[in-house]
XYZ file of C-alpha atoms in Angstrom:
304
model
C -30.761 -6.086 3.198
C -30.799 -2.320 1.763
C -27.570 0.252 2.645
C -28.117 3.182 4.090
C -25.099 5.751 3.766
C -24.636 8.876 5.032
C -22.035 11.834 5.957
C -20.374 11.389 9.357
C -21.055 14.150 11.618
C -17.086 14.081 12.510
C -14.496 15.177 10.247
C -10.578 14.134 11.149
C -8.114 17.000 9.747
C -4.341 16.220 9.925
C -2.024 19.582 10.017
C -0.534 19.295 6.661
C -2.098 18.572 3.121
C -1.409 15.234 1.197
C 0.461 14.729 -1.859
C -1.269 13.872 -5.023
C -0.270 9.950 -5.631
C -2.060 6.627 -5.217
C -2.818 5.201 -1.937
C -1.875 8.397 0.494
C -4.675 7.590 3.037
C -3.243 4.614 5.483
C -5.187 3.718 8.751
C -4.818 1.828 11.965
C -7.818 0.749 13.055
C -8.895 0.428 17.016
C -8.020 -2.994 18.826
C -8.199 -4.466 22.124
C -4.285 -3.747 22.576
C -4.873 -0.160 21.585
C -8.337 1.429 21.693
C -7.639 4.555 19.250
C -7.367 4.860 15.286
C -4.805 6.606 13.764
C -4.986 8.297 10.474
C -2.187 9.235 8.046
C -1.139 10.919 4.746
C 2.033 11.320 2.932
C 3.425 15.250 2.176
C 6.728 15.502 -0.524
C 9.228 14.408 2.746
C 7.156 14.177 5.356
C 4.142 11.934 7.091
C 1.712 13.441 9.314
C -0.753 11.167 11.697
C -3.614 12.237 13.882
C -4.653 9.610 16.857
C -8.118 9.694 17.790
C -9.749 7.833 20.847
C -12.951 5.699 20.389
C -14.961 8.338 21.731
C -13.617 10.962 19.608
C -12.771 13.293 22.233
C -9.030 12.853 22.747
C -6.606 13.674 19.206
C -3.231 13.870 19.064
C -1.365 15.012 15.690
C 2.055 13.895 14.938
C 4.498 14.140 12.128
C 7.561 12.127 10.300
C 10.190 14.019 8.465
C 12.211 11.667 6.627
C 15.761 10.877 7.402
C 18.258 12.247 4.532
C 21.295 10.166 4.090
C 24.064 10.645 1.653
C 25.938 8.272 -0.561
C 28.037 6.894 2.477
C 24.648 5.960 4.247
C 25.477 8.623 6.753
C 22.819 11.835 7.804
C 22.749 14.714 5.289
C 22.297 17.875 5.698
C 18.545 18.430 4.946
C 18.628 21.650 2.743
C 21.389 19.792 0.434
C 18.648 18.989 -2.403
C 21.162 16.072 -3.421
C 19.836 13.890 -1.180
C 16.086 15.273 -0.699
C 13.725 12.244 0.024
C 9.993 12.148 -1.060
C 7.547 10.027 0.251
C 6.168 7.378 -2.319
C 3.758 5.084 0.268
C 3.426 5.090 3.949
C 1.596 2.314 5.467
C 0.750 1.288 9.374
C 1.871 -2.592 9.076
C 0.422 -4.955 11.861
C 2.394 -7.885 12.398
C 1.551 -10.880 15.145
C 5.138 -9.755 16.872
C 5.181 -5.848 16.394
C 3.417 -2.908 15.168
C 5.426 -0.536 12.450
C 5.049 2.823 10.335
C 6.722 1.911 7.093
C 7.702 4.819 4.894
C 8.080 3.578 1.094
C 10.471 6.705 -0.712
C 12.630 7.996 -3.141
C 15.942 6.562 -2.318
C 15.143 4.324 1.001
C 12.463 2.775 2.722
C 12.075 3.779 6.367
C 10.768 1.543 8.989
C 9.337 3.634 12.112
C 7.900 2.965 15.228
C 3.988 2.880 14.664
C 4.185 6.386 16.464
C 6.746 7.649 14.051
C 8.414 8.603 17.223
C 11.650 6.043 16.331
C 13.203 5.045 13.345
C 14.704 1.746 13.546
C 15.806 0.737 10.033
C 16.774 2.488 6.763
C 17.392 0.221 3.591
C 19.219 2.408 0.908
C 17.922 1.330 -2.406
C 20.392 0.327 -5.145
C 21.355 2.847 -7.289
C 23.861 0.374 -9.768
C 21.263 -1.628 -11.050
C 18.450 0.565 -12.192
C 15.593 -0.842 -13.992
C 15.748 0.593 -17.793
C 12.016 0.724 -18.044
C 12.457 2.929 -14.971
C 13.943 6.208 -14.865
C 13.532 6.931 -11.471
C 14.541 5.581 -7.602
C 11.846 4.853 -5.579
C 10.191 1.906 -3.274
C 6.610 1.275 -3.604
C 4.184 -1.162 -2.567
C 3.999 -2.528 1.063
C 2.446 -5.824 3.039
C 3.491 -7.386 5.991
C 3.302 -11.451 5.649
C 3.617 -14.282 8.356
C 4.720 -13.422 11.955
C 7.576 -11.586 11.086
C 8.216 -10.479 8.115
C 7.786 -7.112 6.126
C 7.832 -6.861 1.924
C 7.996 -3.608 0.339
C 8.785 -3.265 -3.650
C 11.155 -1.045 -5.907
C 11.517 0.268 -9.129
C 13.514 -2.741 -10.141
C 10.371 -4.683 -10.039
C 11.739 -6.842 -6.907
C 10.379 -7.296 -3.763
C 12.234 -6.846 -0.672
C 11.538 -9.109 2.177
C 12.549 -7.884 5.783
C 13.148 -9.556 8.815
C 11.437 -8.047 11.624
C 12.370 -8.558 15.475
C 9.945 -8.384 18.322
C 11.977 -5.644 19.869
C 15.027 -2.938 18.963
C 15.959 -1.968 15.870
C 17.454 -5.874 14.571
C 15.609 -5.311 11.003
C 17.854 -6.966 7.897
C 17.000 -7.790 4.701
C 16.018 -11.754 4.569
C 15.723 -12.108 0.677
C 15.252 -10.247 -2.815
C 12.133 -11.940 -4.816
C 12.513 -11.332 -8.497
C 9.515 -11.719 -11.099
C 8.654 -8.282 -12.288
C 10.053 -6.748 -15.190
C 8.405 -3.362 -14.265
C 8.507 -1.194 -10.967
C 5.738 -2.572 -8.485
C 3.233 -0.484 -8.023
C 1.465 -2.455 -4.968
C 1.472 -5.160 -2.778
C -1.621 -6.703 -0.625
C -1.585 -10.474 1.307
C -3.548 -12.816 2.968
C -3.421 -15.880 5.460
C -1.985 -17.642 1.915
C -1.061 -15.325 -0.449
C 1.039 -12.167 -1.274
C 0.095 -10.459 -5.006
C 2.103 -7.484 -6.751
C 1.182 -5.758 -9.768
C 3.299 -2.905 -11.321
C 3.519 -0.153 -14.116
C 2.612 -2.173 -16.613
C -0.231 -4.075 -15.330
C 0.962 -7.495 -14.494
C 0.302 -8.928 -11.503
C 1.782 -12.159 -9.914
C 0.678 -14.373 -7.171
C 2.873 -15.910 -4.874
C 2.614 -18.182 -1.962
C 3.620 -16.878 1.497
C 5.300 -19.933 3.005
C 7.515 -21.113 0.052
C 7.290 -17.216 -1.674
C 6.977 -19.630 -4.758
C 5.196 -17.941 -7.633
C 1.896 -19.877 -8.728
C 0.475 -17.474 -10.923
C 0.340 -14.780 -13.376
C -2.132 -12.436 -14.516
C -1.046 -10.650 -17.610
C -1.445 -7.179 -18.262
C -5.018 -6.391 -20.480
C -4.698 -3.601 -21.593
C -0.997 -1.884 -20.769
C -2.557 0.067 -18.237
C -0.651 0.522 -15.129
C -2.524 -1.120 -11.837
C -2.198 1.444 -9.022
C -4.029 -0.574 -6.506
C -4.860 -4.265 -5.066
C -7.786 -5.849 -2.771
C -8.262 -9.400 -1.710
C -12.120 -10.113 -1.047
C -13.505 -13.738 -0.807
C -10.933 -15.218 -2.537
C -11.192 -12.674 -5.424
C -8.053 -9.958 -6.146
C -9.769 -6.920 -7.133
C -7.008 -4.421 -8.989
C -7.460 -0.936 -10.242
C -6.471 0.372 -13.379
C -4.748 3.938 -14.221
C -7.387 3.667 -17.381
C -10.529 3.697 -14.915
C -11.298 0.269 -14.733
C -11.532 -2.247 -11.826
C -11.012 -5.808 -12.496
C -11.572 -9.204 -10.484
C -9.678 -12.427 -10.993
C -9.751 -15.384 -9.640
C -6.313 -15.974 -8.273
C -6.439 -20.614 -8.624
C -6.749 -20.085 -12.394
C -5.754 -16.037 -12.897
C -8.883 -16.049 -14.915
C -11.172 -12.584 -14.864
C -14.125 -13.303 -13.144
C -15.605 -9.617 -13.757
C -14.951 -6.221 -14.951
C -16.173 -2.314 -13.610
C -15.716 0.871 -15.918
C -15.272 2.753 -12.523
C -13.732 5.991 -13.201
C -13.261 8.552 -16.377
C -9.906 8.870 -15.174
C -6.606 7.094 -13.092
C -8.132 5.127 -10.404
C -5.903 6.323 -6.907
C -7.148 3.587 -4.685
C -9.133 1.107 -3.592
C -10.543 -1.006 -0.454
C -12.888 -3.856 0.165
C -14.433 -5.044 3.338
C -15.297 -8.490 4.455
C -18.531 -7.230 3.562
C -18.010 -6.799 -0.069
C -18.538 -3.057 -0.054
C -15.759 -1.875 -2.445
C -14.786 1.917 -2.491
C -12.734 3.391 -4.911
C -11.548 6.981 -5.689
C -9.797 8.468 -9.062
C -8.678 11.685 -10.571
C -12.224 12.281 -11.758
C -13.087 13.500 -8.423
C -15.616 10.888 -7.952
C -15.864 8.342 -4.728
C -17.668 5.353 -5.421
C -18.890 2.611 -3.999
C -19.614 -0.997 -4.719
C -21.146 -3.965 -3.328
C -19.825 -7.014 -4.205
C -22.015 -10.413 -3.619
C -20.864 -14.269 -4.377
C -17.695 -15.734 -5.292
C -15.116 -15.983 -8.447
C -17.205 -18.363 -10.302
C -20.429 -16.305 -9.407
C -19.666 -12.542 -9.142
C -22.396 -10.239 -8.585
C -21.486 -6.367 -8.684
C -24.374 -3.861 -7.839
C -23.792 0.167 -7.857
C -24.595 1.380 -4.472
C -23.323 5.444 -4.120
C -21.391 8.405 -6.323
């Protein structure tokens, strides 16, 4: 069946510009319980979003400014540059028990109600055991797993797992998972797997029930992974050198590669039908069509 692509007659605008960081767009799609779609981007110390009704007639703008905390985990003046916080990645996270807005920042992880109106929890990052491979302190990589667990990566290569309560602010750090030697760049999950990547290009595959590591995809050319997606039992990874590679999670073998962009890829996304979108620093948006599976993968170039 042929695919027809055309520009939508409607555009969605937010009040702020977007910072030039990877994966700087998060979408909370319409569902039976929420008849609207939310779009959000980060800019410096803030996050701006717009909520659009199903028919597109109603649009509500909203902004979240990161809370500034001092060394004693108390609120600090926003004008004090020593404690300024910048958003590295933001994501709407839909868990079966609760929907959240998560801001992975420098110095902290900040968790809010979905609409950003209420701050639920702030976790300050450990400053005493910084990774020798990373010169800054940050959190990056956000994924929800199971019924009530939120995973966020950090500069030390750790994955912090938070227990989320159905209501209220009873959110706490359940465990810290080690494995990466470099800072985390992205997390993605499905019903069975939690997949993480780092700045060296290494990808680790874990069982979400036991959190045990079941496979490792080593760095191929020392180019960092910028984004991850899962499609039809394939791991899709984008790289800072413009490559997209697909791997079989069962044996960690590469099953396809695409020379997608001339420069760093900022983000990828793949839907259930196998449409893979990528955007890079070369200012191109490209769309690919994936068919088959890990053993018989076919890639078709659709749109530039």
